[in-house]
Amino acid sequence: MNKLFIIVFAICIFCLPACNQNEESQQKRKAKEKTALTFIRNDDCLNCHNIEDKSVGPTYVQISQKYEADFSTVSRLANKIIEGGGGIWGSEQMTRHPFLEKKDAKKIVRWIFSLNDSTLNKSPVRYQSTLRFSEVFRDKSQKSNLTNGLEINVFAPGEGKAFDLAYLNPEALSEDAVAYSGKASVIHFTEQLSFQPVSAGSLIRATGYLHIKEKGKYFFKLVKAGQGRVFIDGDKIINENDSDTEVLKEILPGTYPIIVEYVLREDNNIWSLQWITPDDEYYEVIPTEVFSVDIK
Ligand code: HEC
């Protein structure tokens, strides 16, 4: 009897730290899973709604702008998600979501309203300041000591012409046409002045590698005024059409070649590459640490 007790006791001592750790990480994961965007990712919402791009249903940003975020509206919208219906935004109907609990539906609605927070919309939370091409091109020696970030090449357009991404043949771009080159820590150029000295009609191309550590569903967004697009691992995930700015993509850990392009307009330019990582709820500028110029 005593022996048995000692053995059981010994097993417990051995196992406890491991069990505890497991429980802790499970709790953490559960807490994360409760974030509003996780409900949206795991339900069918994204079949019909994007955050900013129009789809079958209104965008979440549009919804956030239509209503005041008062108690009764949050409750009404939560009920509507659960019960489905139409009549407000057009002729399409929303399907029912009877398995969604009211408190979770409310969480989603509160998240939707948070998108209308002007500070969130104008500049992504965790990266406020704009980058400038004058800095990107200034110091050629930067090229060798900055390992993170993306390589930038600017191609000058032919006489009186502007590049058109819809008809661009990448093989036809010659090294000779490179007007400027340098290195950017991130893609986040948000004011007309930040594009100097690049001239209108030029093609700006960022190339390098994207390092993904965490498996999951990522939103990518290219904020753009002129034509712009994104390739990851050879796939065009955001195309040059004005209306295509946002995509949800499931990615496995790994290193992927990335190309981000933009054709500069005469004025009001903006070019910013952002994402929402699997355990986050808001767009941020894709940070420099996950980019590298060379494969590593
Ligand atoms: C089959 C397509 C479809 C799916 C799936 C879908 N919706 Fe909708 N949703 C719509 C349509 C269409 C509307 C506009 C309805 C209307 O005009 O009243 C809408 C409207 C809404 C509204 C605004 C309602 C209003 O009265 O203004 C919210 C909030 C919303 N959806 C959230 C969600 C969430 C969250 C999910 C996932 C749990 C979801 N939707 C899934 C199609 C869909």
CSV table of C-alpha atoms and ligand atoms in Angstrom, one decimal:
chain,number,residue,atom,x,y,z
A,1,MET,CA,0.0,0.0,0.0
A,2,ASN,CA,2.7,2.4,1.0
A,3,LYS,CA,4.8,1.4,-2.0
A,4,LEU,CA,1.9,2.1,-4.3
A,5,PHE,CA,1.4,5.5,-2.8
A,6,ILE,CA,5.1,6.4,-3.3
A,7,ILE,CA,4.9,5.3,-6.9
A,8,VAL,CA,1.8,7.3,-7.6
A,9,PHE,CA,3.3,10.3,-5.7
A,10,ALA,CA,6.5,10.0,-7.8
A,11,ILE,CA,4.5,9.9,-11.1
A,12,CYS,CA,2.6,12.9,-10.0
A,13,ILE,CA,5.7,14.9,-9.2
A,14,PHE,CA,7.1,14.0,-12.6
A,15,CYS,CA,4.0,14.8,-14.5
A,16,LEU,CA,2.8,17.9,-12.8
A,17,PRO,CA,5.1,20.5,-14.4
A,18,ALA,CA,4.3,19.1,-17.9
A,19,CYS,CA,0.6,19.0,-17.2
A,20,ASN,CA,0.6,22.5,-15.8
A,21,GLN,CA,2.4,23.8,-18.8
A,22,ASN,CA,0.0,22.2,-21.1
A,23,GLU,CA,-3.0,23.6,-19.3
A,24,GLU,CA,-1.5,27.0,-19.4
A,25,SER,CA,-0.8,27.1,-23.1
A,26,GLN,CA,-4.2,25.6,-23.7
A,27,GLN,CA,-5.9,28.4,-21.7
A,28,LYS,CA,-3.8,30.9,-23.6
A,29,ARG,CA,-4.9,29.4,-26.9
A,30,LYS,CA,-8.5,29.4,-25.8
A,31,ALA,CA,-8.3,33.1,-24.8
A,32,LYS,CA,-6.9,33.8,-28.2
A,33,GLU,CA,-9.6,31.8,-29.9
A,34,LYS,CA,-12.2,34.0,-28.4
A,35,THR,CA,-11.1,37.1,-30.3
A,36,ALA,CA,-13.9,38.4,-32.6
A,37,LEU,CA,-12.0,38.0,-35.8
A,38,THR,CA,-11.3,34.3,-35.0
A,39,PHE,CA,-15.1,33.7,-34.9
A,40,ILE,CA,-15.3,35.4,-38.3
A,41,ARG,CA,-12.4,33.4,-39.7
A,42,ASN,CA,-13.8,30.1,-38.5
A,43,ASP,CA,-17.4,30.7,-39.5
A,44,ASP,CA,-18.6,31.3,-43.1
A,45,CYS,CA,-18.7,35.1,-42.8
A,46,LEU,CA,-15.8,35.6,-45.1
A,47,ASN,CA,-17.6,33.9,-47.9
A,48,CYS,CA,-19.8,37.0,-48.1
A,49,HIS,CA,-18.0,39.8,-46.3
A,50,ASN,CA,-14.5,41.3,-46.4
A,51,ILE,CA,-13.1,44.0,-44.1
A,52,GLU,CA,-12.8,46.6,-46.9
A,53,ASP,CA,-13.5,45.0,-50.3
A,54,LYS,CA,-17.1,44.8,-51.4
A,55,SER,CA,-18.4,41.2,-51.7
A,56,VAL,CA,-22.0,39.6,-51.6
A,57,GLY,CA,-22.6,41.5,-48.3
A,58,PRO,CA,-21.5,45.0,-47.2
A,59,THR,CA,-17.9,45.4,-46.0
A,60,TYR,CA,-17.3,45.5,-42.3
A,61,VAL,CA,-16.0,49.0,-42.6
A,62,GLN,CA,-19.2,50.1,-44.3
A,63,ILE,CA,-21.3,48.5,-41.5
A,64,SER,CA,-19.2,50.3,-38.9
A,65,GLN,CA,-19.9,53.6,-40.6
A,66,LYS,CA,-23.6,53.2,-41.1
A,67,TYR,CA,-24.6,52.8,-37.5
A,68,GLU,CA,-24.1,54.4,-34.1
A,69,ALA,CA,-22.5,51.8,-31.8
A,70,ASP,CA,-25.1,52.0,-29.1
A,71,PHE,CA,-26.4,49.2,-27.0
A,72,SER,CA,-29.6,48.5,-28.9
A,73,THR,CA,-27.8,48.5,-32.3
A,74,VAL,CA,-25.2,46.1,-31.1
A,75,SER,CA,-27.9,43.8,-29.8
A,76,ARG,CA,-30.0,44.1,-33.0
A,77,LEU,CA,-27.1,43.4,-35.3
A,78,ALA,CA,-26.0,40.4,-33.1
A,79,ASN,CA,-29.6,39.0,-33.5
A,80,LYS,CA,-29.5,39.6,-37.2
A,81,ILE,CA,-26.3,37.7,-37.6
A,82,ILE,CA,-27.9,34.8,-35.7
A,83,GLU,CA,-31.2,34.9,-37.5
A,84,GLY,CA,-30.1,36.1,-40.9
A,85,GLY,CA,-32.2,38.2,-43.2
A,86,GLY,CA,-32.0,41.1,-45.6
A,87,GLY,CA,-33.7,44.3,-46.7
A,88,ILE,CA,-31.2,46.9,-45.6
A,89,TRP,CA,-28.2,46.8,-47.9
A,90,GLY,CA,-29.7,45.5,-51.2
A,91,SER,CA,-31.4,42.4,-52.5
A,92,GLU,CA,-29.1,39.8,-51.0
A,93,GLN,CA,-30.0,37.8,-47.9
A,94,MET,CA,-27.7,36.8,-45.1
A,95,THR,CA,-27.9,33.2,-44.0
A,96,ARG,CA,-28.7,32.2,-40.5
A,97,HIS,CA,-26.0,31.4,-37.9
A,98,PRO,CA,-28.0,29.5,-35.2
A,99,PHE,CA,-24.9,28.0,-33.6
A,100,LEU,CA,-23.3,31.4,-32.8
A,101,GLU,CA,-24.0,32.4,-29.2
A,102,LYS,CA,-25.4,35.9,-28.7
A,103,LYS,CA,-22.5,37.0,-26.6
A,104,ASP,CA,-20.1,36.0,-29.3
A,105,ALA,CA,-22.2,37.7,-32.0
A,106,LYS,CA,-22.1,40.8,-29.9
A,107,LYS,CA,-18.3,40.5,-29.6
A,108,ILE,CA,-18.1,40.4,-33.4
A,109,VAL,CA,-20.4,43.4,-33.7
A,110,ARG,CA,-18.2,45.4,-31.3
A,111,TRP,CA,-15.1,44.5,-33.3
A,112,ILE,CA,-16.9,45.7,-36.5
A,113,PHE,CA,-17.6,49.0,-34.8
A,114,SER,CA,-14.0,49.4,-33.7
A,115,LEU,CA,-13.1,49.5,-37.4
A,116,ASN,CA,-14.7,52.9,-37.6
A,117,ASP,CA,-12.2,54.4,-35.2
A,118,SER,CA,-10.6,57.0,-37.4
A,119,THR,CA,-7.1,56.5,-35.9
A,120,LEU,CA,-7.3,52.8,-36.9
A,121,ASN,CA,-8.4,53.5,-40.4
A,122,LYS,CA,-6.0,56.2,-41.3
A,123,SER,CA,-2.8,54.7,-40.1
A,124,PRO,CA,-2.3,51.1,-38.9
A,125,VAL,CA,-1.9,51.0,-35.2
A,126,ARG,CA,1.6,49.8,-34.9
A,127,TYR,CA,3.3,51.7,-37.6
A,128,GLN,CA,2.6,55.3,-37.8
A,129,SER,CA,5.3,57.1,-39.7
A,130,THR,CA,5.6,57.1,-43.5
A,131,LEU,CA,8.7,55.9,-45.2
A,132,ARG,CA,10.4,58.1,-47.8
A,133,PHE,CA,12.0,57.1,-51.1
A,134,SER,CA,14.6,59.8,-50.6
A,135,GLU,CA,15.8,57.7,-47.6
A,136,VAL,CA,15.4,54.4,-49.5
A,137,PHE,CA,17.7,55.6,-52.3
A,138,ARG,CA,20.0,57.8,-50.2
A,139,ASP,CA,22.6,55.4,-49.0
A,140,LYS,CA,23.7,52.7,-51.4
A,141,SER,CA,25.9,51.2,-48.8
A,142,GLN,CA,22.7,50.5,-46.8
A,143,LYS,CA,22.1,47.9,-49.3
A,144,SER,CA,24.8,45.6,-47.9
A,145,ASN,CA,24.2,46.0,-44.1
A,146,LEU,CA,20.4,46.0,-44.0
A,147,THR,CA,19.5,42.3,-44.2
A,148,ASN,CA,15.8,42.7,-43.4
A,149,GLY,CA,13.5,44.6,-45.6
A,150,LEU,CA,12.9,44.4,-49.4
A,151,GLU,CA,15.0,45.4,-52.4
A,152,ILE,CA,13.5,48.3,-54.3
A,153,ASN,CA,13.9,49.0,-58.0
A,154,VAL,CA,12.3,51.8,-59.9
A,155,PHE,CA,11.8,51.5,-63.6
A,156,ALA,CA,11.4,54.6,-65.7
A,157,PRO,CA,8.6,54.6,-68.2
A,158,GLY,CA,9.3,55.1,-71.9
A,159,GLU,CA,8.9,58.6,-73.4
A,160,GLY,CA,5.4,59.9,-72.7
A,161,LYS,CA,4.2,56.6,-71.5
A,162,ALA,CA,3.3,55.1,-68.1
A,163,PHE,CA,3.6,51.5,-67.1
A,164,ASP,CA,0.3,49.4,-67.2
A,165,LEU,CA,0.5,46.4,-64.9
A,166,ALA,CA,-2.2,44.6,-66.8
A,167,TYR,CA,0.1,44.4,-69.9
A,168,LEU,CA,3.4,44.3,-68.2
A,169,ASN,CA,5.9,41.6,-69.3
A,170,PRO,CA,8.4,41.2,-66.5
A,171,GLU,CA,11.0,39.8,-68.9
A,172,ALA,CA,10.8,43.0,-71.0
A,173,LEU,CA,12.1,45.0,-68.0
A,174,SER,CA,15.8,45.6,-68.5
A,175,GLU,CA,18.4,46.5,-65.9
A,176,ASP,CA,19.1,49.6,-68.0
A,177,ALA,CA,15.7,51.0,-67.3
A,178,VAL,CA,16.4,51.1,-63.5
A,179,ALA,CA,16.2,54.7,-62.5
A,180,TYR,CA,16.7,54.2,-58.8
A,181,SER,CA,17.4,51.3,-56.5
A,182,GLY,CA,17.7,50.8,-52.8
A,183,LYS,CA,16.3,49.1,-49.8
A,184,ALA,CA,13.0,49.6,-47.9
A,185,SER,CA,12.5,48.3,-44.4
A,186,VAL,CA,8.7,48.1,-45.0
A,187,ILE,CA,6.2,49.1,-47.7
A,188,HIS,CA,4.5,52.1,-46.2
A,189,PHE,CA,4.6,55.3,-48.3
A,190,THR,CA,1.6,57.4,-47.4
A,191,GLU,CA,2.1,60.9,-48.6
A,192,GLN,CA,2.7,62.4,-52.0
A,193,LEU,CA,6.0,63.8,-50.7
A,194,SER,CA,7.2,60.4,-49.6
A,195,PHE,CA,7.5,59.3,-53.3
A,196,GLN,CA,10.0,62.0,-54.3
A,197,PRO,CA,12.1,61.7,-56.5
A,198,VAL,CA,10.2,59.0,-58.4
A,199,SER,CA,8.3,60.4,-61.4
A,200,ALA,CA,4.7,59.6,-62.4
A,201,GLY,CA,4.3,56.6,-64.6
A,202,SER,CA,7.3,54.8,-63.1
A,203,LEU,CA,7.0,51.2,-61.9
A,204,ILE,CA,8.2,50.6,-58.3
A,205,ARG,CA,9.0,47.0,-57.6
A,206,ALA,CA,9.9,45.6,-54.2
A,207,THR,CA,11.3,42.0,-54.1
A,208,GLY,CA,12.6,39.7,-51.5
A,209,TYR,CA,11.4,37.0,-49.1
A,210,LEU,CA,8.6,36.7,-46.6
A,211,HIS,CA,9.3,34.5,-43.6
A,212,ILE,CA,6.2,32.9,-42.0
A,213,LYS,CA,6.6,31.3,-38.6
A,214,GLU,CA,3.0,30.7,-37.6
A,215,LYS,CA,0.6,28.6,-39.6
A,216,GLY,CA,-2.8,30.1,-40.1
A,217,LYS,CA,-5.1,32.5,-41.9
A,218,TYR,CA,-3.5,35.8,-42.8
A,219,PHE,CA,-5.3,38.8,-44.3
A,220,PHE,CA,-3.1,40.8,-46.7
A,221,LYS,CA,-4.0,44.3,-47.8
A,222,LEU,CA,-2.3,46.6,-50.3
A,223,VAL,CA,-3.4,50.1,-49.7
A,224,LYS,CA,-3.0,51.8,-53.1
A,225,ALA,CA,-4.1,54.8,-55.1
A,226,GLY,CA,-2.5,53.8,-58.4
A,227,GLN,CA,-2.2,50.3,-59.9
A,228,GLY,CA,-0.6,47.9,-57.5
A,229,ARG,CA,-0.4,44.2,-56.9
A,230,VAL,CA,1.3,41.5,-54.8
A,231,PHE,CA,2.8,38.1,-55.7
A,232,ILE,CA,3.6,35.6,-53.0
A,233,ASP,CA,5.4,32.4,-54.0
A,234,GLY,CA,4.5,33.2,-57.7
A,235,ASP,CA,0.8,33.6,-56.9
A,236,LYS,CA,-0.8,36.9,-57.7
A,237,ILE,CA,-2.8,37.3,-54.5
A,238,ILE,CA,-3.8,40.9,-55.1
A,239,ASN,CA,-4.3,42.0,-58.6
A,240,GLU,CA,-3.9,45.3,-60.4
A,241,ASN,CA,-7.7,46.1,-60.5
A,242,ASP,CA,-8.6,49.1,-58.3
A,243,SER,CA,-11.2,47.1,-56.4
A,244,ASP,CA,-8.9,44.3,-55.4
A,245,THR,CA,-6.9,45.3,-52.3
A,246,GLU,CA,-7.5,42.6,-49.7
A,247,VAL,CA,-7.2,38.8,-49.5
A,248,LEU,CA,-7.4,36.0,-46.9
A,249,LYS,CA,-4.7,33.4,-47.4
A,250,GLU,CA,-3.9,30.3,-45.4
A,251,ILE,CA,-0.2,30.0,-45.1
A,252,LEU,CA,2.2,27.3,-43.7
A,253,PRO,CA,5.4,28.2,-42.0
A,254,GLY,CA,8.2,28.8,-44.6
A,255,THR,CA,10.1,31.3,-46.7
A,256,TYR,CA,8.2,32.6,-49.7
A,257,PRO,CA,9.4,34.9,-52.5
A,258,ILE,CA,7.4,38.1,-52.5
A,259,ILE,CA,7.0,40.8,-55.2
A,260,VAL,CA,5.1,44.0,-54.5
A,261,GLU,CA,4.5,46.5,-57.4
A,262,TYR,CA,3.1,49.9,-57.8
A,263,VAL,CA,2.7,52.4,-60.7
A,264,LEU,CA,3.1,55.9,-59.5
A,265,ARG,CA,0.2,58.3,-60.4
A,266,GLU,CA,0.5,62.1,-60.9
A,267,ASP,CA,-0.8,62.8,-57.4
A,268,ASN,CA,-2.4,61.5,-54.2
A,269,ASN,CA,-0.2,58.4,-54.1
A,270,ILE,CA,-0.3,55.9,-51.3
A,271,TRP,CA,1.4,52.5,-51.2
A,272,SER,CA,1.2,50.4,-48.0
A,273,LEU,CA,1.4,46.7,-47.5
A,274,GLN,CA,-0.3,45.4,-44.4
A,275,TRP,CA,-1.6,42.2,-42.8
A,276,ILE,CA,-3.5,40.7,-40.0
A,277,THR,CA,-1.7,37.8,-38.5
A,278,PRO,CA,-3.7,34.7,-37.3
A,279,ASP,CA,-3.9,35.8,-33.7
A,280,ASP,CA,-4.5,39.5,-34.3
A,281,GLU,CA,-7.6,41.5,-35.2
A,282,TYR,CA,-6.3,44.6,-36.9
A,283,TYR,CA,-4.2,45.5,-39.9
A,284,GLU,CA,-0.6,46.5,-39.2
A,285,VAL,CA,2.2,47.4,-41.7
A,286,ILE,CA,4.0,44.1,-42.4
A,287,PRO,CA,7.1,44.5,-40.2
A,288,THR,CA,10.6,44.6,-41.4
A,289,GLU,CA,11.7,41.4,-39.4
A,290,VAL,CA,9.6,39.1,-41.6
A,291,PHE,CA,11.2,40.4,-44.8
A,292,SER,CA,14.7,39.6,-46.2
A,293,VAL,CA,16.3,40.7,-49.3
A,294,ASP,CA,18.2,37.4,-49.8
A,295,ILE,CA,17.0,34.0,-49.1
A,296,LYS,CA,18.3,33.0,-45.7
B,1,HEC,C1,-24.5,34.1,-47.6
B,1,HEC,C2,-23.8,35.3,-47.4
B,1,HEC,C3,-23.5,35.8,-46.0
B,1,HEC,C4,-22.9,35.2,-44.9
B,1,HEC,C5,-22.3,33.8,-44.9
B,1,HEC,C6,-22.8,36.2,-43.9
B,1,HEC,N1,-23.4,37.3,-44.2
B,1,HEC,FE1,-23.6,39.0,-43.1
B,1,HEC,N2,-24.7,39.9,-44.6
B,1,HEC,C7,-24.9,39.3,-45.8
B,1,HEC,C8,-25.8,40.2,-46.6
B,1,HEC,C9,-26.3,40.0,-48.0
B,1,HEC,C10,-26.1,41.3,-45.7
B,1,HEC,C11,-27.0,42.5,-46.0
B,1,HEC,C12,-28.3,42.2,-45.5
B,1,HEC,C13,-29.3,43.3,-45.6
B,1,HEC,O1,-29.3,44.0,-46.6
B,1,HEC,O2,-30.1,43.5,-44.6
B,1,HEC,C14,-25.3,41.1,-44.5
B,1,HEC,C15,-25.3,41.9,-43.4
B,1,HEC,C16,-24.6,41.8,-42.3
B,1,HEC,C17,-24.5,42.7,-41.2
B,1,HEC,C18,-25.2,44.1,-41.1
B,1,HEC,C19,-26.7,43.8,-40.9
B,1,HEC,C20,-27.6,45.0,-41.0
B,1,HEC,O3,-28.7,44.9,-40.6
B,1,HEC,O4,-27.1,46.1,-41.4
B,1,HEC,C21,-23.6,42.2,-40.3
B,1,HEC,C22,-23.2,42.9,-39.0
B,1,HEC,C23,-23.2,41.0,-40.8
B,1,HEC,N3,-23.8,40.7,-42.0
B,1,HEC,C24,-22.3,40.1,-40.2
B,1,HEC,C25,-22.0,38.8,-40.6
B,1,HEC,C26,-21.2,37.9,-39.8
B,1,HEC,C27,-20.5,38.2,-38.5
B,1,HEC,C28,-21.2,36.7,-40.5
B,1,HEC,C29,-20.6,35.3,-40.0
B,1,HEC,C30,-21.0,34.8,-38.7
B,1,HEC,C31,-22.0,36.9,-41.7
B,1,HEC,N4,-22.4,38.2,-41.7
B,1,HEC,C32,-22.2,35.9,-42.6
B,1,HEC,C33,-24.5,38.1,-46.3
B,1,HEC,C34,-23.8,37.2,-45.5
